[in-house]
Short mmCIF file of N, CA and C (backbone and C1' of nucleotides) in Angstrom, two decimals:
data_model
loop_
_atom_site.label_atom_id
_atom_site.label_comp_id
_atom_site.label_asym_id
_atom_site.label_seq_id
_atom_site.Cartn_x
_atom_site.Cartn_y
_atom_site.Cartn_z
N MET A 444 8.89 -69.83 -11.71
CA MET A 444 8.55 -69.78 -10.29
C MET A 444 8.34 -68.35 -9.80
N ILE A 445 8.48 -67.39 -10.66
CA ILE A 445 8.28 -66.00 -10.25
C ILE A 445 6.79 -65.77 -10.05
N PRO A 446 6.39 -65.43 -8.82
CA PRO A 446 4.97 -65.27 -8.50
C PRO A 446 4.36 -64.08 -9.22
N PRO A 447 3.07 -64.15 -9.49
CA PRO A 447 2.36 -63.02 -10.10
C PRO A 447 2.53 -61.76 -9.25
N GLY A 448 2.67 -60.63 -9.90
CA GLY A 448 2.81 -59.38 -9.17
C GLY A 448 4.23 -59.10 -8.74
N THR A 449 5.16 -59.98 -9.11
CA THR A 449 6.56 -59.76 -8.76
C THR A 449 7.43 -59.94 -10.01
N VAL A 450 8.67 -59.51 -9.94
CA VAL A 450 9.56 -59.61 -11.09
C VAL A 450 10.97 -60.04 -10.69
N MET A 451 11.76 -60.44 -11.68
CA MET A 451 13.18 -60.69 -11.49
C MET A 451 13.92 -60.06 -12.66
N THR A 452 15.18 -59.76 -12.45
CA THR A 452 15.98 -59.20 -13.55
C THR A 452 16.72 -60.33 -14.26
N TYR A 453 17.20 -60.03 -15.44
CA TYR A 453 17.98 -61.00 -16.21
C TYR A 453 19.21 -61.42 -15.41
N GLY A 454 19.84 -60.47 -14.80
CA GLY A 454 21.05 -60.74 -14.03
C GLY A 454 20.80 -61.64 -12.84
N GLN A 455 19.67 -61.45 -12.17
CA GLN A 455 19.34 -62.29 -11.02
C GLN A 455 19.11 -63.72 -11.44
N ILE A 456 18.41 -63.88 -12.53
CA ILE A 456 18.14 -65.23 -13.03
C ILE A 456 19.46 -65.92 -13.40
N ALA A 457 20.33 -65.16 -14.05
CA ALA A 457 21.63 -65.72 -14.42
C ALA A 457 22.41 -66.13 -13.17
N ALA A 458 22.35 -65.27 -12.15
CA ALA A 458 23.06 -65.56 -10.90
C ALA A 458 22.54 -66.83 -10.24
N MET A 459 21.23 -66.97 -10.18
CA MET A 459 20.64 -68.15 -9.57
C MET A 459 20.96 -69.40 -10.39
N ALA A 460 21.15 -69.20 -11.67
CA ALA A 460 21.46 -70.34 -12.54
C ALA A 460 22.94 -70.70 -12.44
N GLY A 461 23.72 -69.86 -11.75
CA GLY A 461 25.11 -70.22 -11.53
C GLY A 461 26.14 -69.31 -12.15
N ASN A 462 25.74 -68.40 -13.04
CA ASN A 462 26.70 -67.48 -13.65
C ASN A 462 26.13 -66.07 -13.74
N PRO A 463 26.51 -65.21 -12.82
CA PRO A 463 25.98 -63.85 -12.75
C PRO A 463 26.32 -63.01 -13.97
N LEU A 464 27.22 -63.50 -14.82
CA LEU A 464 27.62 -62.74 -15.99
C LEU A 464 26.88 -63.17 -17.25
N ALA A 465 25.99 -64.11 -17.10
CA ALA A 465 25.32 -64.67 -18.28
C ALA A 465 23.94 -64.07 -18.52
N SER A 466 23.78 -62.83 -18.13
CA SER A 466 22.46 -62.21 -18.28
C SER A 466 21.98 -62.17 -19.73
N ARG A 467 22.90 -61.97 -20.63
CA ARG A 467 22.50 -61.92 -22.04
C ARG A 467 21.96 -63.25 -22.51
N ALA A 468 22.52 -64.31 -21.97
CA ALA A 468 22.07 -65.64 -22.35
C ALA A 468 20.64 -65.87 -21.87
N VAL A 469 20.28 -65.22 -20.76
CA VAL A 469 18.91 -65.34 -20.26
C VAL A 469 17.94 -64.74 -21.27
N GLY A 470 18.31 -63.59 -21.79
CA GLY A 470 17.47 -62.96 -22.81
C GLY A 470 17.36 -63.84 -24.04
N TYR A 471 18.45 -64.47 -24.37
CA TYR A 471 18.44 -65.35 -25.54
C TYR A 471 17.48 -66.52 -25.29
N ALA A 472 17.52 -67.04 -24.08
CA ALA A 472 16.65 -68.18 -23.74
C ALA A 472 15.18 -67.79 -23.82
N LEU A 473 14.87 -66.61 -23.34
CA LEU A 473 13.48 -66.15 -23.38
C LEU A 473 12.99 -66.03 -24.81
N ARG A 474 13.90 -65.59 -25.67
CA ARG A 474 13.53 -65.43 -27.07
C ARG A 474 13.20 -66.77 -27.70
N ALA A 475 13.77 -67.82 -27.16
CA ALA A 475 13.64 -69.15 -27.76
C ALA A 475 12.51 -69.98 -27.16
N ILE A 476 11.67 -69.36 -26.35
CA ILE A 476 10.57 -70.10 -25.73
C ILE A 476 9.59 -70.60 -26.79
N PRO A 477 9.33 -71.90 -26.80
CA PRO A 477 8.38 -72.47 -27.76
C PRO A 477 6.96 -72.01 -27.46
N ALA A 478 6.16 -71.86 -28.50
CA ALA A 478 4.77 -71.47 -28.30
C ALA A 478 4.07 -72.53 -27.46
N GLY A 479 3.30 -72.08 -26.50
CA GLY A 479 2.53 -73.02 -25.71
C GLY A 479 3.20 -73.42 -24.42
N MET A 480 4.47 -73.10 -24.27
CA MET A 480 5.14 -73.43 -23.01
C MET A 480 4.69 -72.50 -21.90
N GLU A 481 4.37 -73.08 -20.77
CA GLU A 481 3.93 -72.31 -19.61
C GLU A 481 5.13 -71.70 -18.92
N LEU A 482 5.30 -70.40 -19.04
CA LEU A 482 6.48 -69.76 -18.46
C LEU A 482 6.26 -68.24 -18.37
N PRO A 483 6.43 -67.68 -17.18
CA PRO A 483 6.14 -66.26 -16.95
C PRO A 483 7.23 -65.33 -17.50
N TRP A 484 7.42 -65.33 -18.78
CA TRP A 484 8.47 -64.53 -19.42
C TRP A 484 8.28 -63.03 -19.17
N HIS A 485 7.03 -62.62 -18.97
CA HIS A 485 6.75 -61.19 -18.81
C HIS A 485 7.21 -60.65 -17.47
N ARG A 486 7.56 -61.53 -16.54
CA ARG A 486 8.01 -61.06 -15.22
C ARG A 486 9.52 -60.85 -15.16
N VAL A 487 10.14 -60.77 -16.31
CA VAL A 487 11.58 -60.53 -16.36
C VAL A 487 11.86 -59.15 -16.96
N VAL A 488 12.51 -58.29 -16.16
CA VAL A 488 12.82 -56.94 -16.60
C VAL A 488 14.31 -56.69 -16.45
N ASN A 489 14.80 -55.59 -16.98
CA ASN A 489 16.24 -55.33 -16.87
C ASN A 489 16.58 -54.69 -15.52
N SER A 490 17.86 -54.44 -15.31
CA SER A 490 18.35 -54.01 -13.99
C SER A 490 17.85 -52.63 -13.60
N LYS A 491 17.32 -51.89 -14.57
CA LYS A 491 16.81 -50.56 -14.26
C LYS A 491 15.31 -50.57 -13.97
N GLY A 492 14.71 -51.73 -14.12
CA GLY A 492 13.28 -51.83 -13.87
C GLY A 492 12.44 -51.49 -15.08
N GLU A 493 13.04 -51.53 -16.25
CA GLU A 493 12.24 -51.25 -17.45
C GLU A 493 12.14 -52.49 -18.33
N ILE A 494 11.18 -52.44 -19.23
CA ILE A 494 10.95 -53.57 -20.12
C ILE A 494 11.93 -53.52 -21.29
N SER A 495 12.68 -54.58 -21.44
CA SER A 495 13.67 -54.62 -22.52
C SER A 495 12.98 -54.72 -23.87
N SER A 496 13.50 -53.99 -24.82
CA SER A 496 12.86 -53.96 -26.13
C SER A 496 13.31 -55.11 -27.01
N ARG A 497 12.47 -55.50 -27.90
CA ARG A 497 12.79 -56.54 -28.87
C ARG A 497 12.18 -56.12 -30.19
N ARG A 498 12.74 -56.60 -31.26
CA ARG A 498 12.24 -56.23 -32.56
C ARG A 498 11.08 -57.13 -33.00
N THR A 499 10.11 -56.54 -33.63
CA THR A 499 9.03 -57.33 -34.22
C THR A 499 9.40 -57.60 -35.67
N VAL A 500 8.61 -58.38 -36.36
CA VAL A 500 8.91 -58.67 -37.76
C VAL A 500 8.84 -57.41 -38.60
N GLN A 501 8.09 -56.43 -38.13
CA GLN A 501 7.97 -55.17 -38.86
C GLN A 501 9.25 -54.35 -38.72
N GLY A 502 9.97 -54.56 -37.64
CA GLY A 502 11.18 -53.80 -37.43
C GLY A 502 11.03 -52.77 -36.31
N ASP A 503 9.81 -52.59 -35.85
CA ASP A 503 9.61 -51.63 -34.76
C ASP A 503 9.71 -52.37 -33.42
N TYR A 504 9.56 -51.64 -32.33
CA TYR A 504 9.68 -52.25 -31.02
C TYR A 504 8.32 -52.49 -30.39
N ASP A 505 8.26 -53.45 -29.51
CA ASP A 505 7.01 -53.74 -28.83
C ASP A 505 7.24 -54.05 -27.36
N ARG A 506 6.79 -53.17 -26.51
CA ARG A 506 6.87 -53.42 -25.07
C ARG A 506 5.48 -53.41 -24.46
N SER A 507 4.49 -53.11 -25.27
CA SER A 507 3.15 -52.90 -24.73
C SER A 507 2.55 -54.15 -24.11
N LEU A 508 2.71 -55.29 -24.77
CA LEU A 508 2.10 -56.52 -24.26
C LEU A 508 2.63 -56.86 -22.87
N GLN A 509 3.94 -56.85 -22.72
CA GLN A 509 4.53 -57.19 -21.42
C GLN A 509 4.06 -56.22 -20.34
N ARG A 510 3.99 -54.96 -20.71
CA ARG A 510 3.55 -53.97 -19.73
C ARG A 510 2.11 -54.21 -19.30
N VAL A 511 1.25 -54.50 -20.25
CA VAL A 511 -0.15 -54.78 -19.92
C VAL A 511 -0.27 -55.97 -18.98
N LEU A 512 0.50 -57.02 -19.27
CA LEU A 512 0.45 -58.22 -18.43
C LEU A 512 0.88 -57.90 -17.00
N LEU A 513 1.94 -57.12 -16.86
CA LEU A 513 2.43 -56.79 -15.52
C LEU A 513 1.46 -55.88 -14.79
N GLU A 514 0.90 -54.93 -15.51
CA GLU A 514 -0.06 -54.02 -14.88
C GLU A 514 -1.30 -54.77 -14.43
N SER A 515 -1.65 -55.81 -15.16
CA SER A 515 -2.82 -56.60 -14.79
C SER A 515 -2.56 -57.38 -13.51
N GLU A 516 -1.28 -57.48 -13.13
CA GLU A 516 -0.94 -58.18 -11.88
C GLU A 516 -0.70 -57.17 -10.76
N GLY A 517 -0.92 -55.90 -11.06
CA GLY A 517 -0.84 -54.88 -10.02
C GLY A 517 0.42 -54.06 -10.02
N ILE A 518 1.31 -54.32 -10.96
CA ILE A 518 2.57 -53.58 -11.00
C ILE A 518 2.37 -52.21 -11.68
N VAL A 519 2.91 -51.19 -11.05
CA VAL A 519 2.72 -49.83 -11.53
C VAL A 519 3.96 -49.30 -12.24
N PHE A 520 3.75 -48.69 -13.39
CA PHE A 520 4.87 -48.11 -14.15
C PHE A 520 4.81 -46.59 -14.09
N SER A 521 5.98 -45.97 -14.06
CA SER A 521 6.02 -44.51 -14.12
C SER A 521 5.76 -44.06 -15.54
N ASP A 522 5.61 -42.77 -15.73
CA ASP A 522 5.32 -42.26 -17.07
C ASP A 522 6.50 -42.49 -18.00
N THR A 523 7.67 -42.76 -17.44
CA THR A 523 8.84 -43.01 -18.27
C THR A 523 9.04 -44.51 -18.54
N GLY A 524 8.03 -45.31 -18.14
CA GLY A 524 8.11 -46.74 -18.43
C GLY A 524 9.01 -47.52 -17.49
N ILE A 525 9.18 -47.01 -16.30
CA ILE A 525 10.02 -47.71 -15.33
C ILE A 525 9.20 -48.12 -14.11
N MET A 526 9.50 -49.30 -13.59
CA MET A 526 8.81 -49.76 -12.39
C MET A 526 9.82 -49.85 -11.24
N ASP A 527 9.30 -49.84 -10.01
CA ASP A 527 10.16 -49.86 -8.83
C ASP A 527 10.65 -51.28 -8.55
N LEU A 528 11.91 -51.53 -8.90
CA LEU A 528 12.48 -52.86 -8.70
C LEU A 528 12.45 -53.30 -7.24
N LYS A 529 12.84 -52.42 -6.36
CA LYS A 529 12.90 -52.77 -4.94
C LYS A 529 11.55 -53.26 -4.44
N LYS A 530 10.54 -52.66 -4.99
CA LYS A 530 9.18 -52.95 -4.50
C LYS A 530 8.65 -54.28 -4.98
N TYR A 531 8.98 -54.67 -6.19
CA TYR A 531 8.36 -55.87 -6.76
C TYR A 531 9.28 -57.07 -6.90
N GLN A 532 10.55 -56.90 -6.62
CA GLN A 532 11.45 -58.02 -6.85
C GLN A 532 11.31 -59.11 -5.78
N VAL A 533 11.45 -60.36 -6.20
CA VAL A 533 11.28 -61.49 -5.28
C VAL A 533 12.60 -62.18 -5.00
N PHE A 534 12.51 -63.20 -4.15
CA PHE A 534 13.68 -64.05 -3.85
C PHE A 534 14.86 -63.23 -3.36
N LYS A 535 14.59 -62.19 -2.59
CA LYS A 535 15.67 -61.35 -2.09
C LYS A 535 16.61 -62.12 -1.17
N GLU A 536 16.11 -63.16 -0.53
CA GLU A 536 16.94 -63.90 0.43
C GLU A 536 17.74 -64.99 -0.23
N HIS A 537 17.60 -65.16 -1.51
CA HIS A 537 18.36 -66.21 -2.17
C HIS A 537 19.86 -65.89 -2.12
N PRO A 538 20.69 -66.90 -1.77
CA PRO A 538 22.14 -66.74 -1.64
C PRO A 538 22.78 -66.10 -2.87
N ALA A 539 22.33 -66.48 -4.04
CA ALA A 539 22.96 -65.98 -5.29
C ALA A 539 22.65 -64.52 -5.54
N LEU A 540 21.70 -63.97 -4.80
CA LEU A 540 21.34 -62.58 -5.01
C LEU A 540 21.97 -61.72 -3.91
P DT B 304 39.11 -73.46 -32.85
"O5'" DT B 304 39.10 -72.44 -34.10
"C5'" DT B 304 40.23 -72.36 -34.92
"C4'" DT B 304 40.13 -71.10 -35.72
"C3'" DT B 304 39.91 -69.84 -34.86
"O3'" DT B 304 40.60 -68.76 -35.47
"C1'" DT B 304 38.12 -70.10 -36.37
P DC B 305 40.74 -67.35 -34.67
"O5'" DC B 305 39.93 -66.29 -35.52
"C5'" DC B 305 39.09 -66.73 -36.58
"C4'" DC B 305 38.43 -65.53 -37.20
"C3'" DC B 305 38.25 -64.36 -36.25
"O3'" DC B 305 38.28 -63.16 -36.99
"C1'" DC B 305 36.14 -65.29 -36.76
P DG B 306 38.18 -61.76 -36.28
"O5'" DG B 306 36.68 -61.35 -36.61
"C5'" DG B 306 36.20 -61.45 -37.94
"C4'" DG B 306 34.73 -61.06 -37.97
"C3'" DG B 306 34.39 -59.89 -37.05
"O3'" DG B 306 33.45 -59.06 -37.71
"C1'" DG B 306 33.09 -61.78 -36.47
P DG B 307 32.95 -57.70 -37.06
"O5'" DG B 307 31.38 -57.95 -36.97
"C5'" DG B 307 30.67 -58.41 -38.10
"C4'" DG B 307 29.28 -58.82 -37.68
"C3'" DG B 307 28.59 -57.80 -36.75
"O3'" DG B 307 27.28 -57.58 -37.21
"C1'" DG B 307 28.58 -59.96 -35.76
P DT B 308 26.39 -56.43 -36.56
"O5'" DT B 308 25.42 -57.31 -35.63
"C5'" DT B 308 24.66 -58.35 -36.22
"C4'" DT B 308 23.79 -59.01 -35.17
"C3'" DT B 308 23.19 -58.03 -34.15
"O3'" DT B 308 21.82 -58.35 -33.97
"C1'" DT B 308 24.32 -59.78 -33.03
P DG B 309 20.87 -57.18 -33.51
"O5'" DG B 309 20.36 -57.81 -32.13
"C5'" DG B 309 19.62 -59.02 -32.14
"C4'" DG B 309 19.53 -59.58 -30.73
"C3'" DG B 309 19.12 -58.53 -29.68
"O3'" DG B 309 18.18 -59.12 -28.77
"C1'" DG B 309 21.14 -59.57 -29.06
P DA B 310 16.62 -58.87 -29.15
"O5'" DA B 310 16.03 -58.72 -27.68
"C5'" DA B 310 16.21 -57.51 -26.97
"C4'" DA B 310 15.89 -57.77 -25.52
"C3'" DA B 310 16.83 -58.77 -24.86
"O3'" DA B 310 17.25 -58.26 -23.62
"C1'" DA B 310 14.57 -59.43 -24.54
P DC B 311 18.48 -57.23 -23.63
"O5'" DC B 311 19.21 -57.50 -22.23
"C5'" DC B 311 18.94 -58.63 -21.46
"C4'" DC B 311 19.94 -58.70 -20.33
"C3'" DC B 311 19.88 -57.52 -19.38
"O3'" DC B 311 20.07 -57.99 -18.05
"C1'" DC B 311 22.01 -57.65 -20.33
P DG B 312 20.09 -56.93 -16.84
"O5'" DG B 312 21.64 -56.58 -16.69
"C5'" DG B 312 22.55 -57.63 -16.36
"C4'" DG B 312 23.85 -57.04 -15.86
"C3'" DG B 312 23.67 -55.83 -14.94
"O3'" DG B 312 24.70 -55.89 -13.97
"C1'" DG B 312 24.90 -55.18 -16.84
P DA B 313 24.59 -55.00 -12.64
"O5'" DA B 313 26.05 -54.35 -12.55
"C5'" DA B 313 27.19 -55.17 -12.83
"C4'" DA B 313 28.36 -54.27 -13.16
"C3'" DA B 313 28.42 -53.02 -12.28
"O3'" DA B 313 29.76 -52.80 -11.88
"C1'" DA B 313 28.37 -52.40 -14.55
P DG B 314 30.07 -51.65 -10.82
"O5'" DG B 314 31.09 -50.76 -11.65
"C5'" DG B 314 32.08 -51.40 -12.47
"C4'" DG B 314 32.64 -50.39 -13.45
"C3'" DG B 314 32.93 -49.04 -12.80
"O3'" DG B 314 34.16 -48.54 -13.30
"C1'" DG B 314 31.48 -48.76 -14.62
P DA B 315 34.79 -47.21 -12.64
"O5'" DA B 315 34.98 -46.28 -13.91
"C5'" DA B 315 35.55 -46.82 -15.11
"C4'" DA B 315 35.38 -45.83 -16.24
"C3'" DA B 315 35.73 -44.40 -15.85
"O3'" DA B 315 36.44 -43.79 -16.91
"C1'" DA B 315 33.50 -44.50 -16.64
P DA B 316 37.12 -42.37 -16.67
"O5'" DA B 316 36.21 -41.36 -17.51
"C5'" DA B 316 35.89 -41.66 -18.87
"C4'" DA B 316 34.94 -40.62 -19.40
"C3'" DA B 316 35.21 -39.21 -18.87
"O3'" DA B 316 35.03 -38.27 -19.92
"C1'" DA B 316 32.99 -39.80 -18.39
P DA C 36 18.37 -40.45 -11.63
"O5'" DA C 36 18.77 -39.46 -12.83
"C5'" DA C 36 17.96 -38.39 -13.20
"C4'" DA C 36 18.39 -37.91 -14.55
"C3'" DA C 36 18.31 -39.00 -15.61
"O3'" DA C 36 17.94 -38.45 -16.84
"C1'" DA C 36 20.56 -38.30 -15.32
P DT C 37 17.42 -39.32 -18.03
"O5'" DT C 37 18.46 -39.00 -19.19
"C5'" DT C 37 19.78 -38.65 -18.80
"C4'" DT C 37 20.65 -38.49 -20.03
"C3'" DT C 37 20.50 -39.61 -21.05
"O3'" DT C 37 20.76 -39.10 -22.35
"C1'" DT C 37 22.63 -39.73 -20.01
P DT C 38 20.58 -40.08 -23.64
"O5'" DT C 38 22.10 -40.45 -23.97
"C5'" DT C 38 23.08 -39.43 -24.03
"C4'" DT C 38 24.46 -40.04 -24.19
"C3'" DT C 38 24.52 -41.22 -25.15
"O3'" DT C 38 25.55 -40.99 -26.10
"C1'" DT C 38 25.54 -41.77 -23.08
P DC C 39 25.86 -42.07 -27.25
"O5'" DC C 39 27.19 -42.75 -26.69
"C5'" DC C 39 28.14 -41.95 -26.02
"C4'" DC C 39 29.35 -42.76 -25.61
"C3'" DC C 39 29.67 -43.95 -26.50
"O3'" DC C 39 31.07 -44.00 -26.73
"C1'" DC C 39 29.37 -44.67 -24.24
P DT C 40 31.71 -45.17 -27.67
"O5'" DT C 40 32.23 -46.21 -26.59
"C5'" DT C 40 32.91 -45.72 -25.45
"C4'" DT C 40 33.55 -46.86 -24.67
"C3'" DT C 40 33.92 -48.09 -25.51
"O3'" DT C 40 35.19 -48.57 -25.10
"C1'" DT C 40 32.40 -48.72 -23.79
P DC C 41 35.86 -49.80 -25.92
"O5'" DC C 41 35.65 -50.98 -24.88
"C5'" DC C 41 35.90 -50.73 -23.50
"C4'" DC C 41 35.45 -51.91 -22.68
"C3'" DC C 41 35.77 -53.27 -23.31
"O3'" DC C 41 36.33 -54.11 -22.32
"C1'" DC C 41 33.48 -53.14 -22.76
P DG C 42 36.98 -55.50 -22.76
"O5'" DG C 42 36.07 -56.55 -21.97
"C5'" DG C 42 35.89 -56.40 -20.56
"C4'" DG C 42 34.81 -57.34 -20.09
"C3'" DG C 42 34.91 -58.73 -20.73
"O3'" DG C 42 34.80 -59.73 -19.73
"C1'" DG C 42 32.76 -57.85 -21.05
P DC C 43 35.07 -61.29 -20.19
"O5'" DC C 43 33.61 -61.97 -20.12
"C5'" DC C 43 32.68 -61.45 -19.28
"C4'" DC C 43 31.32 -62.10 -19.39
"C3'" DC C 43 31.21 -63.32 -20.28
"O3'" DC C 43 30.97 -64.51 -19.53
"C1'" DC C 43 29.58 -61.67 -20.89
P DC C 44 31.30 -65.91 -20.28
"O5'" DC C 44 29.87 -66.27 -20.89
"C5'" DC C 44 28.75 -66.45 -20.03
"C4'" DC C 44 27.52 -66.75 -20.88
"C3'" DC C 44 27.69 -67.94 -21.80
"O3'" DC C 44 26.55 -68.76 -21.76
"C1'" DC C 44 27.06 -66.04 -23.04
P DA C 45 26.65 -70.24 -22.40
"O5'" DA C 45 25.89 -70.04 -23.79
"C5'" DA C 45 24.52 -69.71 -23.76
"C4'" DA C 45 24.01 -69.48 -25.16
"C3'" DA C 45 24.33 -70.60 -26.15
"O3'" DA C 45 23.14 -71.00 -26.77
"C1'" DA C 45 24.98 -68.50 -27.03
P DC C 46 23.16 -72.14 -27.92
"O5'" DC C 46 23.10 -71.25 -29.23
"C5'" DC C 46 22.22 -70.14 -29.25
"C4'" DC C 46 22.15 -69.53 -30.63
"C3'" DC C 46 22.36 -70.52 -31.78
"O3'" DC C 46 21.40 -70.26 -32.78
"C1'" DC C 46 23.94 -68.78 -31.90
P DC C 47 21.33 -71.23 -34.10
"O5'" DC C 47 21.97 -70.29 -35.21
"C5'" DC C 47 21.62 -68.91 -35.24
"C4'" DC C 47 22.35 -68.22 -36.37
"C3'" DC C 47 22.64 -69.13 -37.55
"O3'" DC C 47 22.46 -68.42 -38.76
"C1'" DC C 47 24.65 -68.21 -36.74
P DG C 48 22.29 -69.29 -40.16
"O5'" DG C 48 23.45 -68.67 -41.07
"C5'" DG C 48 23.29 -67.35 -41.57
"C4'" DG C 48 24.64 -66.76 -41.94
"C3'" DG C 48 25.30 -67.44 -43.14
"O3'" DG C 48 25.84 -66.45 -43.99
"C1'" DG C 48 26.79 -67.42 -41.31
#
DNA sequence: TCGGTGACGAGAA
DNA sequence: ATTCTCGCCACCG
């Protein structure tokens, strides 16, 4: 439900799901997304506004794809790979947040 | 049951 | 601002 051009953090999603301490489980869930499932996984960033790294089969890290997808929705990243959370985060009025 | 790991997060130094 | 530590949940050997 995260609209294009906006983002949520792992912690916020965990909070809305009922447990603000389960942020790691959110990351685990994203990792387990089946191919073909419609789900805006790229709109989830960490609490600092950066793209969380994951290992590829090669062993190196890949954040480029997620960044490209977000930039294509109008989100701007600093040269250090950080985006302004305050500016792009949604559902600010949700009770759990 | 235990211990290690990970697309996390908050607080301490 | 950076780095480290610890607590969290779920999964796996």
